[in-house]
């Protein structure tokens, strides 16, 4: 995107958020795993930061977000505390979910983040339900549901979108297309013309955007959000980006061509692209470096503080556990 008509302050804010997301994953999440503070898998979104930053820039705290197993960036950009998120990943007291959800199931109802989901595509029907509730309540809120390209080959994709179109729900479905479904190139296992075409076939307005251009994403979602808030029907956004890491932090991604990730970084890294936009608009290299260093420092400090936080008290293990509706009690 050129600097013509560029909103400098918005552009700076978008870059700052992308820097924070990347620093959170590189300086906190992956560092914690390296130091064996996180024992399970981390699903990084390095290279995909523009999608989170561009979309969330247009949402309020009251709007609803549903995300995927690769949802750190979405959650942070929606307004969640980086410290509470890191405590959650480490299973510590004060985590977003009390230390019980971890990376793949992070949620923060206080900022409208209904939750990440470890089941591919499962959040689509949940999002449709949330949007239906909003419509029944008459609230002027919208729902944004983000899923990966692998989800379009699962049943909930059809079910959720069909339901949203039939009932004209205030929801934006976003396919964050990083080109890989776990360890398989999505194009090799997807019939037809892909995500946007499938949504359009159900009568939904479908827009495709460069998923590495944070300005274009912010502009596109601003228009979509305005239509939804004005009572418009649900819409679909296909944002094509690239997953720089393997499926998880443990995955060496040997199924990809050897230089593919490096070449994508050179051509399409969203942070580098936004820096270039801001330089063209008059921002100094010193200010750019300051944004980068501040994000790095924040997340290094976040990991340190989270690691110093105690684990939850043992009695909290029995909190948040459903204790009604047992078939043994209800049926007999």
Short mmCIF file of C-alpha atoms in Angstrom, two decimals:
data_model
loop_
_atom_site.label_atom_id
_atom_site.label_comp_id
_atom_site.label_asym_id
_atom_site.label_seq_id
_atom_site.Cartn_x
_atom_site.Cartn_y
_atom_site.Cartn_z
CA UNK A 1 0.00 0.00 0.00
CA UNK A 2 1.39 3.44 -0.89
CA UNK A 3 1.80 6.32 1.54
CA UNK A 4 -0.70 8.49 -0.35
CA UNK A 5 -3.40 9.55 2.08
CA UNK A 6 -1.66 7.51 4.76
CA UNK A 7 -3.00 7.81 8.31
CA UNK A 8 0.32 8.07 10.11
CA UNK A 9 -0.89 7.45 13.66
CA UNK A 10 -2.96 4.45 12.63
CA UNK A 11 -0.03 3.05 10.69
CA UNK A 12 2.24 3.46 13.68
CA UNK A 13 -0.30 1.75 15.95
CA UNK A 14 -0.62 -1.19 13.54
CA UNK A 15 3.16 -1.65 13.40
CA UNK A 16 3.44 -1.43 17.17
CA UNK A 17 0.88 -4.20 17.59
CA UNK A 18 2.63 -6.44 15.04
CA UNK A 19 5.95 -5.88 16.82
CA UNK A 20 4.33 -6.81 20.14
CA UNK A 21 2.76 -9.98 18.71
CA UNK A 22 6.03 -11.17 17.20
CA UNK A 23 7.98 -10.33 20.33
CA UNK A 24 5.43 -12.19 22.46
CA UNK A 25 5.95 -15.34 20.43
CA UNK A 26 9.71 -15.09 19.93
CA UNK A 27 10.87 -13.57 23.23
CA UNK A 28 8.25 -15.10 25.53
CA UNK A 29 6.51 -18.18 24.10
CA UNK A 30 9.39 -19.84 22.25
CA UNK A 31 11.88 -18.80 24.93
CA UNK A 32 9.64 -20.36 27.59
CA UNK A 33 9.49 -23.59 25.66
CA UNK A 34 13.25 -23.58 25.17
CA UNK A 35 13.67 -23.18 28.93
CA UNK A 36 11.15 -25.99 29.54
CA UNK A 37 8.69 -23.66 31.24
CA UNK A 38 6.08 -24.77 28.68
CA UNK A 39 6.07 -28.53 28.15
CA UNK A 40 3.44 -28.82 25.43
CA UNK A 41 3.44 -27.59 21.85
CA UNK A 42 3.27 -23.93 20.87
CA UNK A 43 1.64 -23.00 17.54
CA UNK A 44 3.40 -19.79 16.45
CA UNK A 45 1.84 -17.26 14.09
CA UNK A 46 5.15 -15.65 13.10
CA UNK A 47 4.64 -14.05 9.69
CA UNK A 48 0.86 -13.73 10.13
CA UNK A 49 0.79 -10.69 12.43
CA UNK A 50 -0.91 -8.38 9.95
CA UNK A 51 -4.17 -10.33 10.10
CA UNK A 52 -4.51 -9.96 13.85
CA UNK A 53 -3.42 -6.32 13.99
CA UNK A 54 -5.47 -5.14 11.01
CA UNK A 55 -8.71 -6.81 12.08
CA UNK A 56 -8.62 -6.01 15.79
CA UNK A 57 -7.88 -2.35 15.10
CA UNK A 58 -11.54 -2.06 14.06
CA UNK A 59 -13.11 -3.89 17.01
CA UNK A 60 -14.23 -2.63 20.39
CA UNK A 61 -13.80 -4.48 23.65
CA UNK A 62 -17.51 -5.35 23.49
CA UNK A 63 -17.23 -7.05 20.10
CA UNK A 64 -16.74 -10.81 20.16
CA UNK A 65 -13.72 -12.75 18.87
CA UNK A 66 -13.24 -16.47 18.38
CA UNK A 67 -9.86 -17.85 17.39
CA UNK A 68 -7.81 -20.95 16.66
CA UNK A 69 -5.01 -22.98 18.21
CA UNK A 70 -2.73 -20.35 16.58
CA UNK A 71 -4.38 -17.48 18.43
CA UNK A 72 -1.80 -15.62 20.53
CA UNK A 73 -1.71 -12.67 18.15
CA UNK A 74 -5.48 -12.42 17.89
CA UNK A 75 -5.85 -12.44 21.67
CA UNK A 76 -3.14 -9.86 22.29
CA UNK A 77 -4.49 -7.55 19.59
CA UNK A 78 -8.02 -7.82 21.05
CA UNK A 79 -6.67 -6.23 24.22
CA UNK A 80 -5.68 -9.08 26.52
CA UNK A 81 -2.82 -8.48 28.96
CA UNK A 82 0.48 -9.91 27.73
CA UNK A 83 1.37 -10.84 31.32
CA UNK A 84 -1.92 -12.64 31.95
CA UNK A 85 -1.45 -14.48 28.64
CA UNK A 86 2.07 -15.56 29.53
CA UNK A 87 0.99 -16.70 32.96
CA UNK A 88 -1.68 -18.76 31.23
CA UNK A 89 0.84 -20.43 28.94
CA UNK A 90 2.97 -21.29 31.95
CA UNK A 91 -0.05 -22.59 33.91
CA UNK A 92 0.42 -19.99 36.62
CA UNK A 93 -1.82 -18.08 38.99
CA UNK A 94 -3.29 -14.98 37.37
CA UNK A 95 -3.43 -16.47 33.90
CA UNK A 96 -6.33 -15.48 31.63
CA UNK A 97 -8.03 -18.79 32.42
CA UNK A 98 -6.51 -19.38 35.83
CA UNK A 99 -3.67 -21.35 34.31
CA UNK A 100 -5.98 -24.10 33.06
CA UNK A 101 -6.36 -23.30 29.37
CA UNK A 102 -2.82 -22.89 28.16
CA UNK A 103 -1.81 -21.82 24.67
CA UNK A 104 -4.48 -23.54 22.58
CA UNK A 105 -7.46 -22.68 24.77
CA UNK A 106 -6.70 -19.13 25.82
CA UNK A 107 -9.68 -16.86 26.44
CA UNK A 108 -10.40 -13.49 28.04
CA UNK A 109 -14.08 -12.63 28.35
CA UNK A 110 -13.21 -9.16 29.71
CA UNK A 111 -12.00 -8.11 26.25
CA UNK A 112 -14.57 -10.11 24.27
CA UNK A 113 -12.24 -13.00 23.46
CA UNK A 114 -14.49 -16.06 23.77
CA UNK A 115 -11.62 -18.44 23.26
CA UNK A 116 -9.13 -20.16 21.06
CA UNK A 117 -10.03 -23.70 20.02
CA UNK A 118 -7.85 -26.75 19.54
CA UNK A 119 -10.42 -28.43 17.26
CA UNK A 120 -10.06 -27.21 13.68
CA UNK A 121 -13.24 -25.49 12.52
CA UNK A 122 -15.11 -25.96 15.79
CA UNK A 123 -15.13 -22.24 16.53
CA UNK A 124 -17.17 -21.52 13.37
CA UNK A 125 -20.44 -22.88 14.70
CA UNK A 126 -19.77 -21.44 18.16
CA UNK A 127 -19.28 -18.04 16.52
CA UNK A 128 -22.57 -18.40 14.67
CA UNK A 129 -24.26 -19.10 18.00
CA UNK A 130 -22.67 -16.03 19.60
CA UNK A 131 -23.79 -13.86 16.68
CA UNK A 132 -27.31 -15.27 16.89
CA UNK A 133 -27.43 -14.40 20.59
CA UNK A 134 -26.34 -10.83 19.82
CA UNK A 135 -29.06 -10.52 17.20
CA UNK A 136 -31.73 -11.83 19.58
CA UNK A 137 -30.58 -9.39 22.27
CA UNK A 138 -30.62 -6.50 19.82
CA UNK A 139 -27.08 -5.48 20.70
CA UNK A 140 -25.00 -3.35 18.36
CA UNK A 141 -22.01 -5.68 18.53
CA UNK A 142 -20.38 -7.85 15.92
CA UNK A 143 -18.60 -11.19 15.96
CA UNK A 144 -15.32 -11.97 14.22
CA UNK A 145 -14.45 -15.61 13.76
CA UNK A 146 -10.94 -16.48 12.57
CA UNK A 147 -10.00 -19.92 11.30
CA UNK A 148 -7.31 -21.38 9.07
CA UNK A 149 -7.45 -22.65 5.51
CA UNK A 150 -7.62 -26.24 6.75
CA UNK A 151 -10.98 -25.52 8.37
CA UNK A 152 -12.73 -24.95 5.06
CA UNK A 153 -12.56 -28.70 4.42
CA UNK A 154 -14.40 -29.54 7.62
CA UNK A 155 -18.14 -29.80 8.26
CA UNK A 156 -18.58 -26.82 10.62
CA UNK A 157 -17.51 -24.47 7.81
CA UNK A 158 -20.66 -25.27 5.84
CA UNK A 159 -22.90 -25.51 8.90
CA UNK A 160 -21.81 -22.23 10.48
CA UNK A 161 -21.81 -20.13 7.32
CA UNK A 162 -25.15 -21.53 6.19
CA UNK A 163 -26.72 -20.70 9.55
CA UNK A 164 -25.27 -17.17 9.54
CA UNK A 165 -26.58 -16.43 6.05
CA UNK A 166 -30.05 -17.86 6.70
CA UNK A 167 -30.48 -15.78 9.86
CA UNK A 168 -28.55 -12.70 8.62
CA UNK A 169 -26.21 -12.65 11.60
CA UNK A 170 -23.74 -9.84 12.45
CA UNK A 171 -20.59 -11.85 11.85
CA UNK A 172 -17.39 -11.63 9.85
CA UNK A 173 -15.85 -15.00 9.01
CA UNK A 174 -12.11 -14.72 8.38
CA UNK A 175 -10.07 -17.42 6.68
CA UNK A 176 -6.49 -16.74 7.75
CA UNK A 177 -4.87 -18.69 4.95
CA UNK A 178 -1.26 -19.51 5.82
CA UNK A 179 -1.17 -22.04 2.96
CA UNK A 180 -0.60 -25.12 5.13
CA UNK A 181 -3.05 -27.39 6.93
CA UNK A 182 -0.71 -28.65 9.63
CA UNK A 183 1.88 -30.48 7.49
CA UNK A 184 0.06 -30.50 4.14
CA UNK A 185 -0.12 -27.73 1.54
CA UNK A 186 -3.81 -26.85 1.58
CA UNK A 187 -4.10 -26.37 -2.17
CA UNK A 188 -3.19 -30.02 -2.70
CA UNK A 189 -6.21 -31.22 -0.72
CA UNK A 190 -8.85 -28.59 -1.56
CA UNK A 191 -11.22 -28.96 -4.50
CA UNK A 192 -12.60 -26.01 -6.43
CA UNK A 193 -11.56 -22.38 -6.22
CA UNK A 194 -11.07 -22.24 -2.47
CA UNK A 195 -12.35 -20.40 0.58
CA UNK A 196 -13.89 -17.25 -0.88
CA UNK A 197 -15.64 -19.15 -3.67
CA UNK A 198 -17.19 -21.56 -1.18
CA UNK A 199 -18.52 -18.70 0.95
CA UNK A 200 -19.87 -16.90 -2.12
CA UNK A 201 -21.67 -20.06 -3.23
CA UNK A 202 -23.81 -19.74 -0.10
CA UNK A 203 -24.78 -16.18 -0.97
CA UNK A 204 -22.26 -14.45 1.27
CA UNK A 205 -20.28 -11.39 0.22
CA UNK A 206 -16.66 -12.60 0.07
CA UNK A 207 -13.61 -10.33 -0.11
CA UNK A 208 -10.01 -11.35 -0.69
CA UNK A 209 -7.20 -9.27 0.77
CA UNK A 210 -3.40 -9.43 0.92
CA UNK A 211 -2.90 -10.97 4.35
CA UNK A 212 0.56 -9.43 4.70
CA UNK A 213 -0.61 -5.84 4.10
CA UNK A 214 -1.82 -4.62 7.48
CA UNK A 215 -3.09 -1.31 6.06
CA UNK A 216 -5.21 -3.07 3.42
CA UNK A 217 -6.63 -5.42 6.06
CA UNK A 218 -7.48 -2.52 8.39
CA UNK A 219 -9.19 -0.62 5.56
CA UNK A 220 -11.13 -3.65 4.36
CA UNK A 221 -12.33 -4.65 7.82
CA UNK A 222 -13.31 -1.06 8.64
CA UNK A 223 -15.72 -1.14 5.70
CA UNK A 224 -17.05 -4.59 6.55
CA UNK A 225 -17.52 -3.73 10.23
CA UNK A 226 -19.46 -0.59 9.30
CA UNK A 227 -21.82 -2.62 7.11
CA UNK A 228 -22.36 -5.21 9.85
CA UNK A 229 -23.04 -2.56 12.49
CA UNK A 230 -25.57 -0.98 10.14
CA UNK A 231 -27.52 -4.25 10.06
CA UNK A 232 -25.92 -5.79 6.98
CA UNK A 233 -25.71 -9.55 6.38
CA UNK A 234 -22.69 -11.66 7.37
CA UNK A 235 -19.51 -11.36 5.34
CA UNK A 236 -16.41 -13.39 4.55
CA UNK A 237 -12.77 -12.31 4.35
CA UNK A 238 -10.01 -14.42 2.80
CA UNK A 239 -6.60 -13.18 3.94
CA UNK A 240 -3.70 -15.00 2.31
CA UNK A 241 -0.54 -14.96 4.39
CA UNK A 242 2.27 -17.39 5.25
CA UNK A 243 3.24 -19.45 8.29
CA UNK A 244 6.97 -19.01 8.72
CA UNK A 245 7.44 -21.81 11.23
CA UNK A 246 6.34 -25.42 11.21
CA UNK A 247 2.89 -26.38 12.43
CA UNK A 248 4.22 -26.36 15.99
CA UNK A 249 7.44 -25.12 17.51
CA UNK A 250 8.69 -28.73 17.45
CA UNK A 251 8.00 -29.16 13.73
CA UNK A 252 11.07 -28.71 11.44
CA UNK A 253 8.73 -28.35 8.42
CA UNK A 254 10.80 -30.66 6.22
CA UNK A 255 7.71 -31.11 4.00
CA UNK A 256 8.29 -27.61 2.57
CA UNK A 257 10.84 -26.63 -0.09
CA UNK A 258 14.10 -25.77 1.65
CA UNK A 259 14.19 -22.02 0.92
CA UNK A 260 10.46 -21.33 0.84
CA UNK A 261 10.18 -19.70 4.29
CA UNK A 262 13.28 -17.55 3.73
CA UNK A 263 12.01 -16.32 0.38
CA UNK A 264 8.59 -15.51 1.84
CA UNK A 265 10.23 -13.49 4.61
CA UNK A 266 12.23 -11.48 2.08
CA UNK A 267 9.20 -10.70 -0.07
CA UNK A 268 6.22 -10.56 2.26
CA UNK A 269 7.18 -10.10 5.90
CA UNK A 270 4.30 -7.92 7.18
CA UNK A 271 6.44 -6.03 9.70
CA UNK A 272 9.09 -5.13 7.12
CA UNK A 273 6.40 -4.04 4.70
CA UNK A 274 4.73 -1.78 7.24
CA UNK A 275 8.06 -0.28 8.26
CA UNK A 276 8.63 0.65 4.61
CA UNK A 277 5.18 2.29 4.45
CA UNK A 278 5.94 4.38 7.53
CA UNK A 279 9.40 5.39 6.30
CA UNK A 280 7.77 6.58 3.08
CA UNK A 281 5.29 8.56 5.21
CA UNK A 282 8.12 10.26 7.10
CA UNK A 283 8.82 8.11 10.16
CA UNK A 284 12.46 7.98 11.23
CA UNK A 285 14.50 4.81 11.54
CA UNK A 286 15.12 5.75 15.17
CA UNK A 287 11.38 5.72 15.90
CA UNK A 288 10.98 2.39 14.13
CA UNK A 289 13.79 0.93 16.19
CA UNK A 290 12.24 2.28 19.37
CA UNK A 291 8.96 0.47 18.63
CA UNK A 292 10.87 -2.75 18.04
CA UNK A 293 12.99 -2.45 21.19
CA UNK A 294 10.04 -1.53 23.40
CA UNK A 295 8.13 -4.61 22.23
CA UNK A 296 11.13 -6.85 22.82
CA UNK A 297 11.67 -5.46 26.32
CA UNK A 298 7.99 -5.79 27.22
CA UNK A 299 7.89 -9.47 26.35
CA UNK A 300 11.23 -10.36 27.93
CA UNK A 301 9.95 -8.77 31.14
CA UNK A 302 6.60 -10.55 30.77
CA UNK A 303 8.28 -13.96 30.64
CA UNK A 304 10.42 -13.14 33.67
CA UNK A 305 7.41 -12.01 35.73
CA UNK A 306 5.29 -14.96 34.64
CA UNK A 307 8.02 -17.44 35.53
CA UNK A 308 8.24 -15.88 39.00
CA UNK A 309 4.49 -16.27 39.55
CA UNK A 310 3.43 -19.27 41.68
CA UNK A 311 1.34 -22.12 40.38
CA UNK A 312 -2.34 -22.03 41.41
CA UNK A 313 -3.25 -23.46 44.81
CA UNK A 314 -4.09 -27.17 44.62
CA UNK A 315 -7.69 -26.62 45.71
CA UNK A 316 -8.39 -24.59 42.57
CA UNK A 317 -8.14 -27.83 40.55
CA UNK A 318 -11.77 -28.53 41.49
CA UNK A 319 -13.04 -25.09 40.54
CA UNK A 320 -14.63 -24.53 37.11
CA UNK A 321 -15.46 -28.24 36.86
CA UNK A 322 -19.07 -29.00 35.99
CA UNK A 323 -20.68 -30.91 38.85
CA UNK A 324 -24.28 -30.99 37.66
CA UNK A 325 -25.99 -32.91 34.91
CA UNK A 326 -24.18 -36.19 35.48
CA UNK A 327 -25.97 -38.99 33.57
CA UNK A 328 -25.57 -41.22 36.61
CA UNK A 329 -27.53 -38.70 38.68
CA UNK A 330 -29.98 -37.34 36.13
CA UNK A 331 -30.97 -40.61 34.44
CA UNK A 332 -31.25 -42.87 37.46
#
